[in-house]
Coordinates of C-alpha atoms in Angstrom, one line a residue:
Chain T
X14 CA -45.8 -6.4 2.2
X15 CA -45.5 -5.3 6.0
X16 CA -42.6 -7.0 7.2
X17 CA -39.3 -5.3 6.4
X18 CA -37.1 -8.2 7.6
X19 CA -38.0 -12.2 7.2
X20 CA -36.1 -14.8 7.6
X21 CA -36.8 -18.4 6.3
X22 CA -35.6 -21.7 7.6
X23 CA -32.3 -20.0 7.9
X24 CA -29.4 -22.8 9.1
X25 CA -25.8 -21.5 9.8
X26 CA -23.5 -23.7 10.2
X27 CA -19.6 -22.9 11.5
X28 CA -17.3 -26.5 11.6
X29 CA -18.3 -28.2 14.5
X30 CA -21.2 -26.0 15.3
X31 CA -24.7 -25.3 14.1
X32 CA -25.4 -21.9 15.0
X33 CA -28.7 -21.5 13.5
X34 CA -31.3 -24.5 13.0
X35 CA -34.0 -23.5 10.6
X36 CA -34.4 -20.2 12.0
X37 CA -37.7 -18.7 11.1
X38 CA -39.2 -15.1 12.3
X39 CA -40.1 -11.7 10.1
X40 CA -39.9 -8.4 11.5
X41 CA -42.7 -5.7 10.9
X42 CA -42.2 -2.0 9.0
X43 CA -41.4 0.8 11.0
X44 CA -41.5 -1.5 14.5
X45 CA -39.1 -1.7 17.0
X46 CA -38.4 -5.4 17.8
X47 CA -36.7 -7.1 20.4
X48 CA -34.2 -10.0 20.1
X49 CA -33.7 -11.7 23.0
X50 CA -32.3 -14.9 24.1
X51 CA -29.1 -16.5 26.6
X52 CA -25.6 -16.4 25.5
X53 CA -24.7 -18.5 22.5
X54 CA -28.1 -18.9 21.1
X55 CA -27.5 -17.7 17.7
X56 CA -28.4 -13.5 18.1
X57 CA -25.2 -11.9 16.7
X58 CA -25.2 -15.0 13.5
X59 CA -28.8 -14.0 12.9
X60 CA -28.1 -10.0 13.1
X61 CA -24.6 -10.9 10.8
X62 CA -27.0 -12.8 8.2
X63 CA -29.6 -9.4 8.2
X64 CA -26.8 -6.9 8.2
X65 CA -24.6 -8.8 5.3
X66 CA -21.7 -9.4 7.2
X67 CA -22.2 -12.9 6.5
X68 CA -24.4 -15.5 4.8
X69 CA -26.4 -18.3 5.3
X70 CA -25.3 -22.0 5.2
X71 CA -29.0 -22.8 3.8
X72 CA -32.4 -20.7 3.9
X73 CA -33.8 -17.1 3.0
X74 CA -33.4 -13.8 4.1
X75 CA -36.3 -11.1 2.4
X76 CA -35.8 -7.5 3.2
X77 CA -39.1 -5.7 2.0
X78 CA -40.3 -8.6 0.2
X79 CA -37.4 -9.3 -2.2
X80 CA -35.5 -12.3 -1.1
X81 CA -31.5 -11.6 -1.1
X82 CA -28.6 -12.9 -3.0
X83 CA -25.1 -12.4 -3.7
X84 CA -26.2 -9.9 -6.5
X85 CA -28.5 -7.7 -4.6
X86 CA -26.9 -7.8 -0.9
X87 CA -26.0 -4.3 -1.4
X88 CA -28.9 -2.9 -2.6
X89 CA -30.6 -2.0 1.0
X90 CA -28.8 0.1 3.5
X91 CA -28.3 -1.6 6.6
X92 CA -27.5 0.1 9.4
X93 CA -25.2 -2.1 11.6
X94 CA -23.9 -1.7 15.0
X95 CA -22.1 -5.2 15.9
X96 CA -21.7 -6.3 19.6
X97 CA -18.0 -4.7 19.2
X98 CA -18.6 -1.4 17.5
X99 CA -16.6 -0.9 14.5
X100 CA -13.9 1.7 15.1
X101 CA -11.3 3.1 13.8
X102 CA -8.9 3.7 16.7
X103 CA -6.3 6.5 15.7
X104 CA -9.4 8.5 13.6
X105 CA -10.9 11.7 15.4
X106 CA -15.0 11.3 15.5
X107 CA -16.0 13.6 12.7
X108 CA -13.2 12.2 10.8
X109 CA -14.3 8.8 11.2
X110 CA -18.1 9.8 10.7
X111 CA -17.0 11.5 7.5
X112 CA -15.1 8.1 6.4
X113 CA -18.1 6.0 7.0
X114 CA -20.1 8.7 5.3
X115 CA -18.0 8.0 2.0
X116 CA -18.5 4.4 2.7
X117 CA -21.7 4.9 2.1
X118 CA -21.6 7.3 -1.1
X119 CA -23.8 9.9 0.5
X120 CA -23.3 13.2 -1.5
X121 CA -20.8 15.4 -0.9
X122 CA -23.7 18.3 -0.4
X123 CA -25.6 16.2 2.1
X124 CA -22.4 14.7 4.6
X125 CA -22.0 17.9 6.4
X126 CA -25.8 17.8 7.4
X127 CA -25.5 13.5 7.7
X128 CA -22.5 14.6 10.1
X129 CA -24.2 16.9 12.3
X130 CA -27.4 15.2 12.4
X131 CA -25.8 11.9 14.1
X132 CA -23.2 13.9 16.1
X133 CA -26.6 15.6 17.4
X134 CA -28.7 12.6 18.2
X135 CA -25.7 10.7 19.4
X136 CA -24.4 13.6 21.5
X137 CA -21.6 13.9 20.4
X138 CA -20.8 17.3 19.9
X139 CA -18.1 17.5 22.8
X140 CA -15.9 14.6 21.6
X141 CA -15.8 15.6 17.6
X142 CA -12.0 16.1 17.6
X143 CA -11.0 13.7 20.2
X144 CA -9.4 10.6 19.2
X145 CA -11.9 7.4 19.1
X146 CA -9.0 5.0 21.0
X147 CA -9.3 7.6 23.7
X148 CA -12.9 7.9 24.4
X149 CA -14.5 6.0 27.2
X150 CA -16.5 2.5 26.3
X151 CA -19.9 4.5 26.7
X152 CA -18.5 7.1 23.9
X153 CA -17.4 4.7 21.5
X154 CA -20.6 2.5 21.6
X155 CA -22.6 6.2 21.0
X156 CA -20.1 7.0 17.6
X157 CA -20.6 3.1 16.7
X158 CA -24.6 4.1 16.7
X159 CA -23.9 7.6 14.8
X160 CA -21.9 5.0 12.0
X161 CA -25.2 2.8 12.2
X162 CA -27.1 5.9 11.4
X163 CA -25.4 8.1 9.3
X164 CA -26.8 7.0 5.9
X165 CA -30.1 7.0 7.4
X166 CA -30.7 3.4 6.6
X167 CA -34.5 1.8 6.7
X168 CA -33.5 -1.1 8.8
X169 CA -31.0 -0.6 11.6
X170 CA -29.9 -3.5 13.6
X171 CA -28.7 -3.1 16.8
X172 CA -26.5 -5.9 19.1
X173 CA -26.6 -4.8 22.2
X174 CA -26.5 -1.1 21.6
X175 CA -26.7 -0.6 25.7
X176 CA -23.6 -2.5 27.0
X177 CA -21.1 -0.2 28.6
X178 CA -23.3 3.1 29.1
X179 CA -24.2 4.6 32.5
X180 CA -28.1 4.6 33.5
X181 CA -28.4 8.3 31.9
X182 CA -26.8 7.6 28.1
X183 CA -29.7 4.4 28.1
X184 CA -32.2 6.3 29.3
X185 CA -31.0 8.5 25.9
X186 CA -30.6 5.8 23.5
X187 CA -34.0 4.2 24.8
X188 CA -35.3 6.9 23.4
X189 CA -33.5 7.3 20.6
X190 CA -34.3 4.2 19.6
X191 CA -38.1 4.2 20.0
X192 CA -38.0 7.3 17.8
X193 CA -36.1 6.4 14.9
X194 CA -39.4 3.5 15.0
X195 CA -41.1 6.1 13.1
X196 CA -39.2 5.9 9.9
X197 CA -36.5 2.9 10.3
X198 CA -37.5 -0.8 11.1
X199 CA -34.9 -1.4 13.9
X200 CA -33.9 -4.9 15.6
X201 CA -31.6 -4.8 18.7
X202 CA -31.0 -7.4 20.4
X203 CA -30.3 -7.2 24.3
X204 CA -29.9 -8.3 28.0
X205 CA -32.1 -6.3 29.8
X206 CA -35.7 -7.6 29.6
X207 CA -36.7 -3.6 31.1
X208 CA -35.5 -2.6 27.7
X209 CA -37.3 -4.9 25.6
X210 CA -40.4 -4.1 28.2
X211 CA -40.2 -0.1 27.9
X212 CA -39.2 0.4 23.6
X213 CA -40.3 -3.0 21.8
X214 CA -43.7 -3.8 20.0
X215 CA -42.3 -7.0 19.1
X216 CA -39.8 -9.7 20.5
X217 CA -38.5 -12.8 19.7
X218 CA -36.7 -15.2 21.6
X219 CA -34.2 -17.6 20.4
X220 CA -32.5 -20.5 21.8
X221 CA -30.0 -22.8 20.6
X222 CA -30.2 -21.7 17.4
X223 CA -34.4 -21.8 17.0
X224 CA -36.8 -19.5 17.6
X225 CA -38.9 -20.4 20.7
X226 CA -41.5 -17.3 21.1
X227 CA -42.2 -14.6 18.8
X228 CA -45.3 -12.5 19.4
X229 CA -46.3 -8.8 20.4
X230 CA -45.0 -8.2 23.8
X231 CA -49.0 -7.0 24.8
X232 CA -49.7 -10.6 23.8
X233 CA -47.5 -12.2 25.9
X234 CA -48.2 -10.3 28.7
X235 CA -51.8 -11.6 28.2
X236 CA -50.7 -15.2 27.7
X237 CA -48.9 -15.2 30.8
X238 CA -51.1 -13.7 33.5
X239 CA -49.2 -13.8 36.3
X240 CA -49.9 -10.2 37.8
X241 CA -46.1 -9.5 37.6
X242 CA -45.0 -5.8 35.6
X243 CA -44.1 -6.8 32.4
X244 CA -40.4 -7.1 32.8
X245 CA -41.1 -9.3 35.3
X246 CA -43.0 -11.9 32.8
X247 CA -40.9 -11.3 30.1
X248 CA -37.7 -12.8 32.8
X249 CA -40.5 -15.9 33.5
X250 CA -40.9 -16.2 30.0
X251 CA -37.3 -16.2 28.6
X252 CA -36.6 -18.3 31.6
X253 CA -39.1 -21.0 30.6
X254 CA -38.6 -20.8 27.0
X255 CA -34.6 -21.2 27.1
X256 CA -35.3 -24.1 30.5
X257 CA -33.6 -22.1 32.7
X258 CA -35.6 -24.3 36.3
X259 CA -33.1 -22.9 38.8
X260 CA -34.1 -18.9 37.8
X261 CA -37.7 -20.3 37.6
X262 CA -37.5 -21.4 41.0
X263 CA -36.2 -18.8 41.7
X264 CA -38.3 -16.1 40.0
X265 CA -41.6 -17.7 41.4
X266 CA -40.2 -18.0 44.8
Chain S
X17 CA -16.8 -4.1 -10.6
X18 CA -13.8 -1.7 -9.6
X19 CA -15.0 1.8 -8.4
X20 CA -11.8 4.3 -7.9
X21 CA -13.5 6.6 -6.1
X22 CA -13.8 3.5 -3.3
X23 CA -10.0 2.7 -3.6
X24 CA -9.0 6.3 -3.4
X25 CA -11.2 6.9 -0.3
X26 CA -9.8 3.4 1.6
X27 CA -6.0 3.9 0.4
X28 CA -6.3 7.4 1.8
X29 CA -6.9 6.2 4.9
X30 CA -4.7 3.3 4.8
X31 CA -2.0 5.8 4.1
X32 CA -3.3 8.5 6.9
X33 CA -2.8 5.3 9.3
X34 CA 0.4 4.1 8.2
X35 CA 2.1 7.8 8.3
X36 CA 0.5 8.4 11.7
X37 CA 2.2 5.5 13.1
X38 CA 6.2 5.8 14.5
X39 CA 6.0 2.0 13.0
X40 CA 7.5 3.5 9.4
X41 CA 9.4 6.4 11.1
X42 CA 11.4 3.5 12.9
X43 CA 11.9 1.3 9.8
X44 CA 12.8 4.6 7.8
X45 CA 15.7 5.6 10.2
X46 CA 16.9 1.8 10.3
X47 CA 17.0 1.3 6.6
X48 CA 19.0 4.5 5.6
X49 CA 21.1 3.9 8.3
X50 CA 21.7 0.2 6.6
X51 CA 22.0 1.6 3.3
X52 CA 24.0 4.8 3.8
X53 CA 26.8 2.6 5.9
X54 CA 26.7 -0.1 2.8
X55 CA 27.0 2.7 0.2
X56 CA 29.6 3.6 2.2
X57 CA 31.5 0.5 2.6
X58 CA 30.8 0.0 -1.8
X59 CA 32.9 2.6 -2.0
X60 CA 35.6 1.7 0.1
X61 CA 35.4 -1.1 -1.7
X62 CA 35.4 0.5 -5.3
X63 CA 38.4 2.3 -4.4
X64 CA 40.3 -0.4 -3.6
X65 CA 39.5 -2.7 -6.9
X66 CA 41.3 -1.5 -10.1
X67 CA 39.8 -1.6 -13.5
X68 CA 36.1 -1.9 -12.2
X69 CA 33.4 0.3 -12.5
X70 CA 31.0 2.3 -10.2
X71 CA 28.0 0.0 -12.1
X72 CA 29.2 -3.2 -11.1
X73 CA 31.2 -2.6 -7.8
X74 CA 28.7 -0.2 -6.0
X75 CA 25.2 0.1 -7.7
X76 CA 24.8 -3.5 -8.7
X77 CA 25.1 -5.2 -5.4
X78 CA 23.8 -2.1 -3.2
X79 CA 20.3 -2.8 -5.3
X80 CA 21.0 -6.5 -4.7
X81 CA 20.9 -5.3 -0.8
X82 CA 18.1 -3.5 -1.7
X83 CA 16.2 -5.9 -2.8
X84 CA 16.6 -8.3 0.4
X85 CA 16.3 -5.4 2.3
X86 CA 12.3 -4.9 1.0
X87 CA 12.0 -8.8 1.7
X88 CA 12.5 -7.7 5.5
X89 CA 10.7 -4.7 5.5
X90 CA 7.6 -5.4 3.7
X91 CA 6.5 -8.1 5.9
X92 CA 6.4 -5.5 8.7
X93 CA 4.8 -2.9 6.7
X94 CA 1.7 -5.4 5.9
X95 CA 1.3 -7.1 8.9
X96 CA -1.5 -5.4 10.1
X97 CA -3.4 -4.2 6.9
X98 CA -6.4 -7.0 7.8
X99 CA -5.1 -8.0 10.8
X100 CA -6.4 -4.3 12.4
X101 CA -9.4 -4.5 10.6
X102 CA -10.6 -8.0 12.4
X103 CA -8.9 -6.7 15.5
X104 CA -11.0 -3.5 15.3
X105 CA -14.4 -5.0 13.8
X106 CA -14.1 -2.9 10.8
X107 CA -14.1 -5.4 8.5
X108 CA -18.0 -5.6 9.1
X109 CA -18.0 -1.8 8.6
X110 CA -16.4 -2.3 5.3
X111 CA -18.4 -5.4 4.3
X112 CA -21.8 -4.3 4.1
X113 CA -21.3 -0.7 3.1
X114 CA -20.8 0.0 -1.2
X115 CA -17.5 -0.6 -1.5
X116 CA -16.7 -4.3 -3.0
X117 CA -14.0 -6.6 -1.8
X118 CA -11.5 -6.4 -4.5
X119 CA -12.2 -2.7 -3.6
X120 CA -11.0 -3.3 -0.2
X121 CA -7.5 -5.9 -1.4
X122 CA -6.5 -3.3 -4.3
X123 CA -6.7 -0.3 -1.6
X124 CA -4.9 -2.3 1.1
X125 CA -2.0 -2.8 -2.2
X126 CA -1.8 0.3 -3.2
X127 CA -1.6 2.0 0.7
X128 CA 1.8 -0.5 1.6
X129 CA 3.6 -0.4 -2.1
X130 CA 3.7 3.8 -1.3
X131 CA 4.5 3.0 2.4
X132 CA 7.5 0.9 1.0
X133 CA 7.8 3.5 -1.8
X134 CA 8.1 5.8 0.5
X135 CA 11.5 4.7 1.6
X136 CA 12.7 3.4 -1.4
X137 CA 12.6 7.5 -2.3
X138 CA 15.1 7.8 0.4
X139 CA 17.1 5.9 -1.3
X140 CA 17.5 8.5 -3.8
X141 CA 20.4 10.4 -2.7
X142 CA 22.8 7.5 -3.5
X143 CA 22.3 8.2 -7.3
X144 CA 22.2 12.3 -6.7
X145 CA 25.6 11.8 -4.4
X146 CA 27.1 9.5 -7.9
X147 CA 26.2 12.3 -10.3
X148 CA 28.2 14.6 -8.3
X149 CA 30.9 12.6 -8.2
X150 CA 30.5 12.1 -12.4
X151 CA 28.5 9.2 -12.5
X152 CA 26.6 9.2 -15.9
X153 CA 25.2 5.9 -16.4
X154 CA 21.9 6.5 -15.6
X155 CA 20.1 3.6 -17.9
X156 CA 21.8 1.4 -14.6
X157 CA 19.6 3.3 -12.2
X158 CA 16.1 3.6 -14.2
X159 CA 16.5 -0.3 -14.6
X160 CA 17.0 -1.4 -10.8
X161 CA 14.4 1.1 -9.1
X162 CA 11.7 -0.3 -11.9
X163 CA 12.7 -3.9 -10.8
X164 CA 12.8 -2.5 -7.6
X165 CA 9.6 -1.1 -7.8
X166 CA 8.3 -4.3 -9.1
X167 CA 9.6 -6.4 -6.5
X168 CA 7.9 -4.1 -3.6
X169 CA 4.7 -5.0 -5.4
X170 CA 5.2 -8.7 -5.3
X171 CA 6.1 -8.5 -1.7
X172 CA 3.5 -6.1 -0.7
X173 CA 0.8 -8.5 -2.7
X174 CA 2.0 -11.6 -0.6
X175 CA 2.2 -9.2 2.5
X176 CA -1.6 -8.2 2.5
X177 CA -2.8 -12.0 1.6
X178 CA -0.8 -13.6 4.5
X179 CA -2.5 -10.6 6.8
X180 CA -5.9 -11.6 5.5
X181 CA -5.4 -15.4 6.3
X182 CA -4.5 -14.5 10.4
X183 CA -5.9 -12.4 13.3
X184 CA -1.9 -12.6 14.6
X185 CA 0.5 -9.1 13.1
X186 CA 3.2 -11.5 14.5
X187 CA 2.3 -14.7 12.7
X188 CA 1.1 -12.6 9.4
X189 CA 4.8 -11.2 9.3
X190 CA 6.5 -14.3 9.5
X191 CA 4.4 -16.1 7.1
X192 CA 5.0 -13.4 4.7
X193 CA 8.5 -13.3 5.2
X194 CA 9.2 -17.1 4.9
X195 CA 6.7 -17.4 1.6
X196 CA 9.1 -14.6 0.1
X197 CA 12.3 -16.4 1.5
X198 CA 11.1 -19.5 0.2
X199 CA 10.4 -18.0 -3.4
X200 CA 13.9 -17.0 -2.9
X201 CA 15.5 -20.3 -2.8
X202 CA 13.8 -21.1 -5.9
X203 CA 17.0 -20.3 -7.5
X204 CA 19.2 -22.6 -5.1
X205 CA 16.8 -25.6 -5.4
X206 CA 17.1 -25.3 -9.2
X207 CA 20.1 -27.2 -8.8
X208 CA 18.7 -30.0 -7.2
X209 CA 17.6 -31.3 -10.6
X210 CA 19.7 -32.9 -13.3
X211 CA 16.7 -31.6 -16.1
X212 CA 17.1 -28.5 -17.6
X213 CA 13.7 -28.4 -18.0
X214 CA 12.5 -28.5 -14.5
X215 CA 15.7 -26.4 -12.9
X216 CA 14.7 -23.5 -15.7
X217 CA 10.7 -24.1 -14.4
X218 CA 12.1 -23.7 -10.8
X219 CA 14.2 -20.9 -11.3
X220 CA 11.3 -19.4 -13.2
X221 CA 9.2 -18.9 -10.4
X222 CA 11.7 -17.2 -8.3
X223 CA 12.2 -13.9 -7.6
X224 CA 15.6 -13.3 -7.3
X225 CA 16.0 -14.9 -10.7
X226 CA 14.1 -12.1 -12.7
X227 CA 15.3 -9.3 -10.1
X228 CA 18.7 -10.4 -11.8
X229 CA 18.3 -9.1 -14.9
X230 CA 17.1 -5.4 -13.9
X231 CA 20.0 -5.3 -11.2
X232 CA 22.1 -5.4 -14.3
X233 CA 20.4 -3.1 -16.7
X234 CA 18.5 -5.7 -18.7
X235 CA 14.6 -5.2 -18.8
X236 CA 13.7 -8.5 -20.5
X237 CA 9.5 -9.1 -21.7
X238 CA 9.5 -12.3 -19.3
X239 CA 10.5 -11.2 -16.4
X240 CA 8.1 -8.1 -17.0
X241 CA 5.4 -11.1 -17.2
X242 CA 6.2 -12.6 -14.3
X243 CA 6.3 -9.3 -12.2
X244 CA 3.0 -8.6 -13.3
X245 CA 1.5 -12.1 -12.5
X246 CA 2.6 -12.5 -9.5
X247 CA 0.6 -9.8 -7.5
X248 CA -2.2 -10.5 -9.6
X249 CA -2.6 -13.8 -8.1
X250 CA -1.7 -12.8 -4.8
X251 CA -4.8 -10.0 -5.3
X252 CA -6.8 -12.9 -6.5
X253 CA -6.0 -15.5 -3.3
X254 CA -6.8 -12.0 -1.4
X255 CA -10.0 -11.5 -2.9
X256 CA -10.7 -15.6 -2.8
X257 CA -10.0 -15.3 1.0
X258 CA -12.3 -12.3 2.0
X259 CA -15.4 -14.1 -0.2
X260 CA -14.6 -17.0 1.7
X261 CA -14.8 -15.1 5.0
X262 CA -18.5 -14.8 4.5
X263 CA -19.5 -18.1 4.0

């Protein structure tokens, strides 16, 4: 079994709303794959459904082959950093990092080294004792991805891990990112087509609730043909596949 | 399954937040003020009545104060138990790591009974300042702060469901405060009914109705019952409420 996440005919319905419309897509081992798609077309629902925040109205989620229930939702680490990250406002970093630690029943040996290894690749060792509520946006999205990462989870899921930082801090979590595809399976979903471009293998693009392409990037740059740099046809792509005609125009013009 | 290790962790840091906050600091200094100016005023009043006894003119109707006292207080001490958590995303955090939801409702209890705990200790001087005066009836006193005790439960139980149900601190407060003020009436709309039957049904499931009996020294098995009941279905619409949160 080489896909770490799948999802089967997965609906989501909220009253009045149907978020999710027989959502179907898988996601590979140890791959870094890109969720794209405009406002409102069902990313954060799908990345709530993976993560276990919440569950499906109808369908199947499989995480390494074994489909998931209300018995065994627990029984993968998930590594989850929502669109909002998850903060506790009056706790100090390593404070907080240590509560999501116990959260997560890691050892009382190994949360020292859990600690440090997230304050490390987060850099985060300046701001340990400062205050969450008082950190900038760009420091509380970094120690919402340390809490993503602390228990070292084999599927981390990402929703839009780059909103708030300055050009440096994504140029670090780019990277970041495309090395923890060595051991993790990790979905983000984003905005910025030159992110999907420069970390994913993979992407999938959803709208209205469906997903309309999901294929290796190389492949879609092959498909598409248009001489452009990649970001370029990914922007044609997304903008054709969600029937966006005024950035078409646009675009081609 | 229940894991204690989860509810210690949580209700230690639902009690780190609620002792960093002025919030209780405020309501402590308001509260002993209330009740060191109607101890006070008791015994004014003690002095002044002849043939009466410390029991029934000071300590029995200051723990009747008491009691609607928590009725006030605990709906601000609640109020933002969940309400934070959705404000703050945290619930997510919380939901898919280990720890379960009744986990989660029993921590959230425990945190606000020993925030309201907290001041009912305050409290304590009014039996301390009675011994020294000669006071010996302390039966009196081990009977209203159990009831007491009791009654900060049931509060606190209905306190952290009415924050689970809103994303408002304001509208969580005020819900929890009119469910306990309605409970209260209980024992008024008993009278609306000619049946014994139904008035004693009504009166049953109020609160002031079994307070009663431990503001006067008696610890009855029923009201015992009802005490423990209460939260537990309060802990139970909690619990009901977060499940249903993920569907």
């Amino acid at each position: 079994m080489d896909n770490a996440i799948e999802l089967v005919n997965v609906t989501k319905e909220y009253p009045l709303v149907r978020a999710l419309d027989n959502l179907s897509f898988s996601v590979k081992k140890n791959s870094v794959h890109g969720f794209i798609g405009p406002n409102g077309a069902g990313k954060s629902t799908t990345m709530k459904i993976i993560s276990g925040v919440t569950r499906a109205t109808s369908g199947s989620l499989y995480l390494f082959g074994e489909e998931i229930t209300q018995k065994n939702r627990k029984k993968y680490s998930i590594g989850y950093l929502p669109e909002n990250p998850p903060l506790y406002m009056n706790m100090q970093v390593d404070e907080y990092l240590y509560f999501v630690a116990k959260l997560w029943k890691i050892s009382k040996d190994n949360i020292a080294t859990s600690i440090n290894r997230v304050i490390e690749t987060c850099s985060l060792s300046n701001v340990t004792k400062r205050i969450i509520g008082n950190l900038s946006k760009g420091f509380k999205q970094r120690v919402g991805l340390a809490q993503a990462l602390i228990h070292n989870p084999s599927i981390i899921i990402l929703d839009e891990p780059m909103s708030g930082l300055d050009p440096k801090s994504i140029s670090e979590i780019r990277h970041l990112i495309k090395s923890l595809a060595m051991n993790h399976t990790v979905l983000f979903s984003t905005h910025q087509l030159h992110d999907v471009a420069m970390i994913c293998g993979h992407i999938s693009i959803v709208n209205n609730g469906q997903i309309v392409k999901n294929d290796k990037v190389s492949d879609i740059q092959g498909d598409l043909n248009t001489n452009q740099n990649i970001t370029g046809e990914l922007e044609l792509l997304f903008n054709q596949l969600t029937n966006d005609q005024g950035a078409i125009h646009d675009f081609i013009r | 399954m229940i894991s204690f290790g989860n509810i210690f962790i949580l209700t230690k840091k639902e009690l780190k937040s609620y002792f960093l906050s002025p919030l209780i600091y405020i309501v402590a200094a308001l509260f002993t003020l209330i009740v060191g100016w109607l101890f006070f005023n008791y015994l004014i009043i003690a002095k002044q009545v002849e043939h009466s006894s410390i029991t029934d003119t000071v300590i029995v109707p200051i723990f009747g104060n008491l009691n609607f006292l928590f009725l006030l207080i605990a709906p601000i001490t609640t109020m933002g138990v969940f309400t934070e958590e959705y404000k703050n995303n945290t619930m997510d955090l919380l939901h898919i790591s280990k720890v379960n939801d009744l986990d989660i409702v029993l921590s959230k209890l425990i945190a606000s009974v020993f925030s309201n705990l907290f001041l009912l200790l305050l409290t304590l001087i009014l039996p301390i300042i009675l011994f020294f005066s000669g006071h010996s009836d302390w039966g009196i006193f081990i009977s209203c702060y159990f009831g007491m005790i009791l009654s900060i439960f049931c509060y606190c139980s209905v306190g952290v469901f009415t924050s689970s149900i809103s994303k408002n601190q304001i509208v969580a407060s005020f819900l929890t405060f009119f469910l306990l003020f309605g409970l209260m009436l209980f024992a008024l709309a008993a009278n609306a009914t000619d049946n014994q039957m139904v008035a004693e049904f009504i009166r049953y499931l109020g609160i002031t109705f079994h307070y009663q009996g431990f503001a006067r020294g008696a610890i009855r098995n029923y009201d015992v019952v009802y005490y423990l009941t209460f939260p537990i279905f309060f802990i139970f619409l909690t619990y009901k409420r977060l499940d249903a949160r993920n569907w």
